[in-house]
Short mmCIF file of C-alpha atoms in Angstrom, two decimals:
data_model
loop_
_atom_site.label_atom_id
_atom_site.label_comp_id
_atom_site.label_asym_id
_atom_site.label_seq_id
_atom_site.Cartn_x
_atom_site.Cartn_y
_atom_site.Cartn_z
CA MET E 1 47.49 73.38 44.11
CA PHE E 2 48.65 73.59 40.50
CA ASP E 3 48.44 76.15 37.69
CA SER E 4 44.89 76.66 36.38
CA GLN E 5 45.95 75.28 32.99
CA VAL E 6 46.46 71.84 34.58
CA TYR E 7 42.79 71.70 35.57
CA ALA E 8 41.63 73.06 32.21
CA LEU E 9 43.52 70.25 30.45
CA ARG E 10 41.98 67.67 32.79
CA ARG E 11 38.49 68.96 32.00
CA LYS E 12 39.23 68.84 28.27
CA ALA E 13 40.56 65.28 28.56
CA LEU E 14 37.40 64.22 30.40
CA PHE E 15 35.10 65.86 27.84
CA ASP E 16 37.06 64.36 24.95
CA GLN E 17 36.54 60.90 26.46
CA VAL E 18 32.81 61.15 27.20
CA GLY E 19 31.65 63.56 24.46
CA HIS E 20 28.69 64.98 26.40
CA PRO E 21 28.03 67.52 29.18
CA VAL E 22 29.49 66.94 32.64
CA VAL E 23 28.37 68.24 36.05
CA LEU E 24 30.44 67.98 39.22
CA PHE E 25 29.52 69.40 42.63
CA SER E 26 31.71 70.56 45.48
CA ASN E 27 30.62 69.48 48.96
CA PRO E 28 28.03 71.23 51.11
CA ASP E 29 29.37 73.36 53.94
CA TYR E 30 29.24 70.97 56.89
CA GLY E 31 30.50 73.62 59.32
CA ILE E 32 33.60 71.55 60.07
CA PRO E 33 36.86 73.56 60.17
CA GLY E 34 39.29 72.28 57.56
CA GLN E 35 36.76 69.93 55.93
CA HIS E 36 38.17 68.15 52.89
CA GLU E 37 36.69 69.03 49.52
CA ASP E 38 35.06 66.52 47.20
CA SER E 39 38.16 65.04 45.56
CA ASN E 40 36.68 64.77 42.07
CA PHE E 41 35.65 68.44 42.12
CA LEU E 42 39.11 69.36 43.42
CA TYR E 43 40.82 67.28 40.71
CA PHE E 44 39.07 69.17 37.90
CA THR E 45 39.03 72.68 39.42
CA GLY E 46 41.76 73.07 42.05
CA ILE E 47 39.11 74.87 44.14
CA SER E 48 38.23 73.99 47.70
CA GLN E 49 35.03 75.94 48.40
CA PRO E 50 31.61 74.50 49.27
CA GLY E 51 28.34 74.85 47.41
CA MET E 52 29.66 75.11 43.85
CA ALA E 53 28.93 73.26 40.63
CA LEU E 54 31.25 72.74 37.67
CA VAL E 55 29.60 72.41 34.27
CA VAL E 56 31.35 71.34 31.09
CA ASP E 57 28.71 72.09 28.46
CA GLU E 58 27.92 70.39 25.15
CA ALA E 59 30.55 72.53 23.41
CA GLY E 60 33.24 71.65 25.95
CA ARG E 61 33.13 75.06 27.67
CA SER E 62 33.82 75.13 31.43
CA ILE E 63 31.33 77.09 33.52
CA LEU E 64 31.56 77.40 37.30
CA PHE E 65 28.31 78.09 39.17
CA VAL E 66 28.89 79.82 42.52
CA PRO E 67 26.45 80.73 45.32
CA ARG E 68 24.91 84.21 45.45
CA TYR E 69 25.96 85.19 48.96
CA ARG E 70 24.68 88.12 51.02
CA GLU E 71 27.06 91.08 51.01
CA GLU E 72 27.67 90.97 54.77
CA ARG E 73 28.98 87.39 54.51
CA VAL E 74 32.48 88.72 53.84
CA ARG E 75 32.69 89.96 57.44
CA TRP E 76 32.01 86.46 58.76
CA GLU E 77 33.43 84.03 56.23
CA GLY E 78 35.73 86.13 54.05
CA SER E 79 35.44 86.83 50.35
CA SER E 80 34.33 84.20 47.86
CA MET E 81 34.61 83.79 44.10
CA ALA E 82 32.70 86.35 42.03
CA PRO E 83 31.10 85.95 38.59
CA SER E 84 33.59 88.13 36.73
CA GLN E 85 35.67 87.52 33.62
CA ASP E 86 38.84 88.29 35.56
CA GLU E 87 38.04 85.54 38.06
CA ALA E 88 37.13 83.15 35.26
CA GLU E 89 40.45 83.74 33.50
CA ARG E 90 42.38 83.47 36.76
CA TYR E 91 40.92 80.02 37.48
CA GLY E 92 40.86 78.81 33.87
CA PHE E 93 37.08 78.79 33.29
CA ASP E 94 35.23 80.12 30.28
CA GLU E 95 32.67 81.68 32.57
CA ILE E 96 31.63 82.00 36.22
CA ARG E 97 27.90 82.36 36.90
CA LEU E 98 25.69 82.71 39.96
CA SER E 99 23.71 79.56 40.78
CA GLY E 100 20.41 81.29 41.53
CA GLU E 101 18.68 83.26 44.27
CA GLU E 102 20.52 84.74 47.24
CA CYS E 103 21.51 82.33 50.03
CA SER E 104 19.54 82.98 53.19
CA ARG E 105 22.59 82.20 55.33
CA PHE E 106 26.36 82.64 55.15
CA THR E 107 27.01 79.01 54.27
CA VAL E 108 25.60 76.59 51.70
CA SER E 109 23.98 73.57 53.28
CA LEU E 110 22.37 70.55 51.71
CA PHE E 111 18.89 71.76 52.66
CA ASP E 112 18.93 75.40 51.56
CA PRO E 113 15.92 76.56 49.50
CA VAL E 114 16.04 75.18 45.98
CA ALA E 115 15.73 78.72 44.58
CA MET E 116 19.43 79.29 45.25
CA TRP E 117 20.08 76.78 42.41
CA ASP E 118 17.48 78.13 39.93
CA ASP E 119 19.90 79.32 37.23
CA PHE E 120 21.97 76.15 37.46
CA LYS E 121 18.79 74.06 37.27
CA LYS E 122 17.78 75.87 34.06
CA GLN E 123 21.02 74.67 32.43
CA ILE E 124 20.21 71.05 33.33
CA GLU E 125 16.63 71.43 32.07
CA ASP E 126 17.91 72.65 28.69
CA TRP E 127 20.10 69.56 28.34
CA CYS E 128 17.25 67.25 29.31
CA ALA E 129 14.98 68.93 26.74
CA ALA E 130 17.64 68.25 24.12
CA ASP E 131 17.94 64.60 25.25
CA LEU E 132 21.63 65.03 26.07
CA LEU E 133 23.48 62.66 28.36
CA ILE E 134 24.83 64.27 31.53
CA GLY E 135 27.95 62.80 33.10
CA THR E 136 28.44 63.14 36.85
CA VAL E 137 29.56 61.38 40.04
CA LYS E 138 27.69 60.67 43.26
CA ASN E 139 27.67 63.64 45.64
CA PRO E 140 25.27 64.84 48.40
CA PHE E 141 23.99 67.73 46.23
CA LEU E 142 23.40 65.41 43.27
CA LEU E 143 21.44 62.96 45.42
CA ARG E 144 19.22 65.78 46.68
CA PHE E 145 18.57 67.02 43.14
CA GLN E 146 17.62 63.51 42.06
CA VAL E 147 15.08 63.29 44.90
CA LEU E 148 13.57 66.74 44.27
CA PHE E 149 13.68 66.67 40.47
CA PRO E 150 13.61 63.05 39.29
CA GLU E 151 12.78 64.25 35.76
CA LEU E 152 16.28 65.78 35.58
CA SER E 153 17.92 62.39 36.15
CA LYS E 154 16.80 60.67 32.96
CA GLY E 155 20.04 61.30 31.09
CA VAL E 156 22.47 60.88 33.98
CA VAL E 157 25.56 58.75 33.32
CA PHE E 158 27.92 58.04 36.20
CA LEU E 159 31.56 58.70 35.37
CA GLU E 160 33.34 57.21 38.40
CA PRO E 161 35.22 54.55 36.35
CA VAL E 162 36.41 57.10 33.76
CA ILE E 163 37.49 59.64 36.38
CA ALA E 164 39.12 56.98 38.55
CA ARG E 165 41.27 55.91 35.61
CA MET E 166 42.36 59.52 35.06
CA ARG E 167 43.14 60.07 38.74
CA ARG E 168 45.11 56.84 39.02
CA ILE E 169 47.66 57.89 36.40
CA LYS E 170 49.68 60.44 38.36
CA SER E 171 51.53 63.24 36.58
CA ARG E 172 55.03 64.34 37.55
CA GLN E 173 53.49 67.29 39.42
CA GLU E 174 51.28 64.95 41.41
CA ILE E 175 54.21 62.67 42.21
CA ALA E 176 56.18 65.71 43.39
CA ALA E 177 53.31 66.69 45.72
CA ILE E 178 53.00 63.15 47.11
CA THR E 179 56.77 62.92 47.55
CA ARG E 180 56.74 66.20 49.48
CA ALA E 181 53.90 64.85 51.63
CA CYS E 182 56.03 61.74 52.26
CA ASP E 183 59.05 63.85 53.21
CA ILE E 184 56.99 65.86 55.70
CA THR E 185 55.51 62.65 57.09
CA ALA E 186 59.01 61.20 57.54
CA LEU E 187 60.01 64.30 59.52
CA ALA E 188 56.87 63.91 61.61
CA GLN E 189 57.76 60.26 62.31
CA GLU E 190 61.12 61.45 63.65
CA ALA E 191 59.35 64.09 65.77
CA ALA E 192 57.14 61.30 67.12
CA LEU E 193 60.21 59.27 68.02
CA TYR E 194 61.69 62.20 69.97
CA SER E 195 58.52 62.22 72.05
CA ILE E 196 58.44 58.41 72.42
CA LEU E 197 62.01 58.31 73.75
CA GLY E 198 61.52 61.35 75.98
CA GLU E 199 60.30 61.58 79.56
CA ASP E 200 56.92 60.05 80.46
CA PRO E 201 55.59 59.70 76.91
CA ASN E 202 51.96 58.91 76.21
CA GLU E 203 50.02 58.45 73.00
CA LEU E 204 48.58 61.97 72.99
CA THR E 205 51.88 63.76 73.54
CA VAL E 206 53.35 61.81 70.63
CA ARG E 207 50.41 62.81 68.47
CA ALA E 208 50.80 66.47 69.47
CA ALA E 209 54.50 66.46 68.58
CA LEU E 210 54.05 65.02 65.11
CA GLU E 211 50.97 67.08 64.19
CA TYR E 212 52.84 70.26 65.17
CA LEU E 213 55.48 69.23 62.63
CA PHE E 214 52.79 68.90 59.94
CA THR E 215 51.57 72.44 60.62
CA GLU E 216 55.10 73.83 60.73
CA HIS E 217 55.69 72.53 57.19
CA GLY E 218 52.42 73.75 55.68
CA ALA E 219 50.62 70.41 55.75
CA GLN E 220 47.60 68.92 57.50
CA PRO E 221 46.87 65.39 58.73
CA ALA E 222 45.54 63.35 55.81
CA PHE E 223 43.58 61.16 58.24
CA SER E 224 43.14 60.62 61.97
CA THR E 225 46.54 60.05 63.54
CA VAL E 226 47.15 56.55 64.93
CA VAL E 227 49.54 56.28 67.87
CA ALA E 228 49.03 52.90 69.55
CA GLY E 229 51.26 51.43 72.24
CA GLY E 230 51.36 47.90 73.62
CA LYS E 231 48.11 45.97 73.21
CA ASN E 232 46.49 49.04 71.64
CA ALA E 233 48.74 48.38 68.64
CA THR E 234 46.69 45.26 67.89
CA VAL E 235 43.65 47.50 67.22
CA LEU E 236 44.08 48.66 63.63
CA HIS E 237 42.55 52.12 63.90
CA HIS E 238 43.14 52.86 67.57
CA LEU E 239 43.20 56.63 68.08
CA ALA E 240 45.69 58.23 70.44
CA ALA E 241 44.51 58.58 74.04
CA GLN E 242 45.98 59.64 77.36
CA VAL E 243 47.69 56.26 77.65
CA PRO E 244 51.26 56.03 79.00
CA LEU E 245 53.78 54.23 76.79
CA LYS E 246 55.62 51.45 78.62
CA LYS E 247 59.30 50.79 77.99
CA GLU E 248 58.83 47.08 77.32
CA ASP E 249 56.23 47.67 74.58
CA LEU E 250 56.19 48.59 70.92
CA VAL E 251 54.27 51.57 69.55
CA ILE E 252 52.74 51.88 66.09
CA VAL E 253 52.73 55.34 64.52
CA ASP E 254 50.49 55.40 61.43
CA ILE E 255 50.34 58.93 59.99
CA GLY E 256 50.17 60.89 56.77
CA ALA E 257 50.55 64.52 55.75
CA ARG E 258 48.30 66.14 53.16
CA PHE E 259 50.32 68.61 51.07
CA ASP E 260 48.96 70.54 48.08
CA GLY E 261 45.89 68.31 48.35
CA TYR E 262 47.84 65.03 48.05
CA CYS E 263 48.30 62.44 50.79
CA ALA E 264 51.08 60.36 52.25
CA ASP E 265 50.49 57.31 54.46
CA ILE E 266 53.49 55.92 56.34
CA THR E 267 53.59 53.58 59.32
CA ARG E 268 56.49 52.69 61.56
CA THR E 269 56.71 50.53 64.66
CA TYR E 270 59.19 51.60 67.34
CA PRO E 271 60.53 49.93 70.49
CA ILE E 272 59.67 52.37 73.28
CA SER E 273 62.90 51.45 75.07
CA GLY E 274 64.92 52.05 71.91
CA ARG E 275 65.70 48.33 71.59
CA PHE E 276 63.60 45.42 70.33
CA SER E 277 63.27 42.37 72.54
CA GLU E 278 64.19 39.05 70.95
CA ARG E 279 60.54 38.21 70.22
CA GLN E 280 59.76 41.71 68.95
CA ARG E 281 62.79 41.60 66.65
CA GLU E 282 61.79 38.18 65.29
CA LEU E 283 58.29 39.36 64.37
CA TYR E 284 59.46 42.74 63.07
CA GLU E 285 61.95 41.09 60.72
CA LEU E 286 59.19 38.87 59.31
CA VAL E 287 56.98 41.90 58.61
CA SER E 288 59.93 43.70 57.04
CA GLU E 289 60.74 40.68 54.88
CA ALA E 290 57.10 40.45 53.76
CA GLN E 291 57.14 44.10 52.72
CA GLU E 292 60.36 43.66 50.73
CA LEU E 293 58.92 40.58 49.01
CA VAL E 294 55.74 42.42 47.98
CA ALA E 295 57.59 45.60 46.95
CA GLU E 296 59.83 43.60 44.63
CA ALA E 297 56.77 41.98 43.02
CA ALA E 298 54.78 45.21 42.58
CA LYS E 299 54.56 46.28 38.93
CA PRO E 300 51.98 46.93 36.21
CA GLY E 301 49.78 43.87 35.73
CA MET E 302 49.83 42.78 39.37
CA PHE E 303 46.77 43.29 41.57
CA LEU E 304 46.58 44.70 45.08
CA ARG E 305 44.14 41.91 45.86
CA ASN E 306 42.67 39.32 43.52
CA PRO E 307 41.37 36.04 44.99
CA ASP E 308 40.67 34.71 41.48
CA GLU E 309 44.31 35.04 40.41
CA PRO E 310 46.29 34.70 43.65
CA GLU E 311 49.57 34.31 41.77
CA LEU E 312 49.13 37.95 40.60
CA SER E 313 47.82 39.24 43.94
CA LEU E 314 50.17 41.22 46.19
CA HIS E 315 47.91 40.51 49.16
CA HIS E 316 48.04 36.76 48.59
CA LEU E 317 51.81 36.93 48.19
CA ALA E 318 52.07 38.39 51.71
CA LEU E 319 49.49 35.94 53.05
CA GLU E 320 51.41 32.94 51.69
CA PHE E 321 54.60 34.29 53.24
CA PHE E 322 52.98 34.52 56.67
CA LYS E 323 51.43 31.05 56.23
CA LYS E 324 54.93 29.58 55.99
CA HIS E 325 55.52 30.89 59.50
CA ASN E 326 52.05 29.89 60.82
CA LEU E 327 51.17 33.55 61.35
CA GLN E 328 48.52 34.09 58.67
CA GLU E 329 45.70 34.55 61.20
CA TYR E 330 47.54 37.57 62.63
CA PHE E 331 47.71 39.37 59.29
CA THR E 332 44.25 40.88 59.53
CA HIS E 333 44.00 43.52 56.79
CA GLY E 334 44.80 44.10 53.14
CA ILE E 335 48.31 44.59 51.82
CA GLY E 336 47.65 48.16 50.73
CA HIS E 337 45.49 50.67 48.90
CA TYR E 338 45.61 53.37 46.25
CA LEU E 339 46.89 56.79 47.34
CA GLY E 340 46.37 60.30 45.97
CA LEU E 341 43.94 63.11 46.73
CA ASP E 342 42.30 60.69 49.17
CA VAL E 343 44.28 58.50 51.51
CA HIS E 344 42.21 55.55 50.29
CA ASP E 345 42.11 56.83 46.74
CA VAL E 346 39.98 55.84 43.77
CA GLY E 347 40.78 52.60 42.00
CA SER E 348 39.28 49.13 41.79
CA TYR E 349 40.97 46.14 43.40
CA ALA E 350 39.46 44.11 40.55
CA GLU E 351 41.72 45.93 38.07
CA PRO E 352 45.46 45.34 37.65
CA LEU E 353 47.99 47.98 38.62
CA ILE E 354 48.92 50.39 35.85
CA GLU E 355 51.86 52.67 35.25
CA GLY E 356 51.27 55.87 37.23
CA ASP E 357 49.45 54.30 40.18
CA VAL E 358 50.57 55.22 43.68
CA ILE E 359 49.91 52.53 46.28
CA THR E 360 50.78 51.66 49.84
CA ILE E 361 52.40 48.39 50.87
CA GLU E 362 51.69 47.72 54.53
CA PRO E 363 52.02 44.19 55.92
CA GLY E 364 51.42 43.75 59.62
CA LEU E 365 51.10 41.22 62.41
CA TYR E 366 48.81 41.66 65.43
CA LEU E 367 49.05 39.27 68.37
CA PRO E 368 46.70 40.43 71.16
CA HIS E 369 47.68 37.55 73.45
CA GLU E 370 51.28 38.80 73.36
CA GLY E 371 50.39 42.50 73.41
CA ILE E 372 52.33 43.00 70.17
CA GLY E 373 51.25 44.83 67.03
CA ILE E 374 53.67 45.57 64.17
CA ARG E 375 53.02 47.33 60.88
CA ILE E 376 55.43 48.77 58.30
CA GLU E 377 53.90 50.91 55.58
CA ASP E 378 55.47 52.81 52.70
CA ASP E 379 54.22 54.56 49.58
CA PHE E 380 55.16 53.31 46.10
CA TRP E 381 54.87 54.75 42.59
CA VAL E 382 54.19 52.07 39.98
CA VAL E 383 56.52 52.48 37.00
CA PRO E 384 57.39 50.26 34.00
CA GLY E 385 58.67 46.96 35.37
CA GLY E 386 58.40 47.76 39.07
CA ALA E 387 57.61 50.25 41.82
CA VAL E 388 59.63 53.11 43.32
CA CYS E 389 59.42 53.81 47.05
CA LEU E 390 58.53 57.48 47.63
CA SER E 391 59.04 57.25 51.40
CA ASP E 392 62.49 55.68 51.33
CA SER E 393 64.06 58.47 53.39
CA LEU E 394 62.65 57.00 56.62
CA PRO E 395 64.54 53.99 58.07
CA ARG E 396 62.54 50.78 58.27
CA SER E 397 64.82 47.75 58.74
CA VAL E 398 65.13 46.53 62.31
CA ASP E 399 68.78 47.60 62.62
CA ASP E 400 68.14 50.97 61.01
CA VAL E 401 65.22 51.66 63.34
CA GLU E 402 67.39 50.90 66.38
CA GLU E 403 70.13 53.11 64.96
CA LEU E 404 67.59 55.91 64.50
CA CYS E 405 66.47 55.42 68.11
CA ASP E 406 70.11 55.78 69.22
CA SER E 407 70.54 58.98 67.21
CA VAL E 408 67.35 60.51 68.57
CA ALA E 409 68.16 59.48 72.16
CA ARG E 410 71.52 61.24 71.94
CA LEU E 411 69.82 64.46 70.83
CA ALA E 412 66.71 64.25 73.02
#
């Protein structure tokens, strides 16, 4: 992630906006290897460890509450953050404190004894006694506290809209991380194509090839990999299975790397033979044209989707395009979504795009009766007057895709 000063400045900016204490929780330990941290907690701390609570107190000081683990935990789970001034300075906090009594286990679950939060709870009680507002966001730990201690909820103010606005406006560092995630994803798409054009490909072998590439470049899948050939490509979130890929079909590869916490989301549709049929080419070119049309219209003030103002809605722009070709019923999803720490990132579709947003643009057509599914998806950074494609390194026009297939086939 970034330098600790980045997170300290984010916390200050949040406190300056709300003017009262803030509490954010990390996630419980679900026992899932590689589980993704609560994105709001990650945004303000840069820390990906379960069972913690961030407090910004009434004076604007940042205090991190960490679990009191048993000493032998280090042999099972490794070391964790300690309540020392050195650790606090390293991570940019004013103080690190223990949350309460010792954890009975090596992990922090949602249903551990409440005593492990006693010291943290005392801080909340002091604020409630002083009738202070407490800003927070919904989280499993928060919901449990509200059930167990409803008296501590009287001053709670939910900050999702404020935090979403902050997270939407990406800094140059964030754009660099997303761009790197896009570059890794583009390399993984090419690795997928090597597998597709190789001997006896199936959906799972393609998935294995591209996910190896993620790992090789220090990234992880941002979401469940979609490799869908033939009629499977008409199922939007079909997950790869031991299904052979047939030469006459198309295959959708919808993937994204997570790098430095930030996600990419790029989809390409490839002819398994290396060449589009006449019908496949016709439909692919329409999807490509729809994407170009929407990308040219994307700018601050437009909406991803707004049925009340369709002339400003990128989704309705794509829908009207497909209507002209009597294909609107085969465009079965939205035109895109916000992108950032989450693949479907924070942001309201009821609000217009703003400078600093990162969005996907992903038109598609899905014709089950023809066994054809086509989607083209790229990631765009909204800037003054337009949008910049962050995933432009990966070919997407019909001719460029066939040329890429030729290049890969020669090397395979």
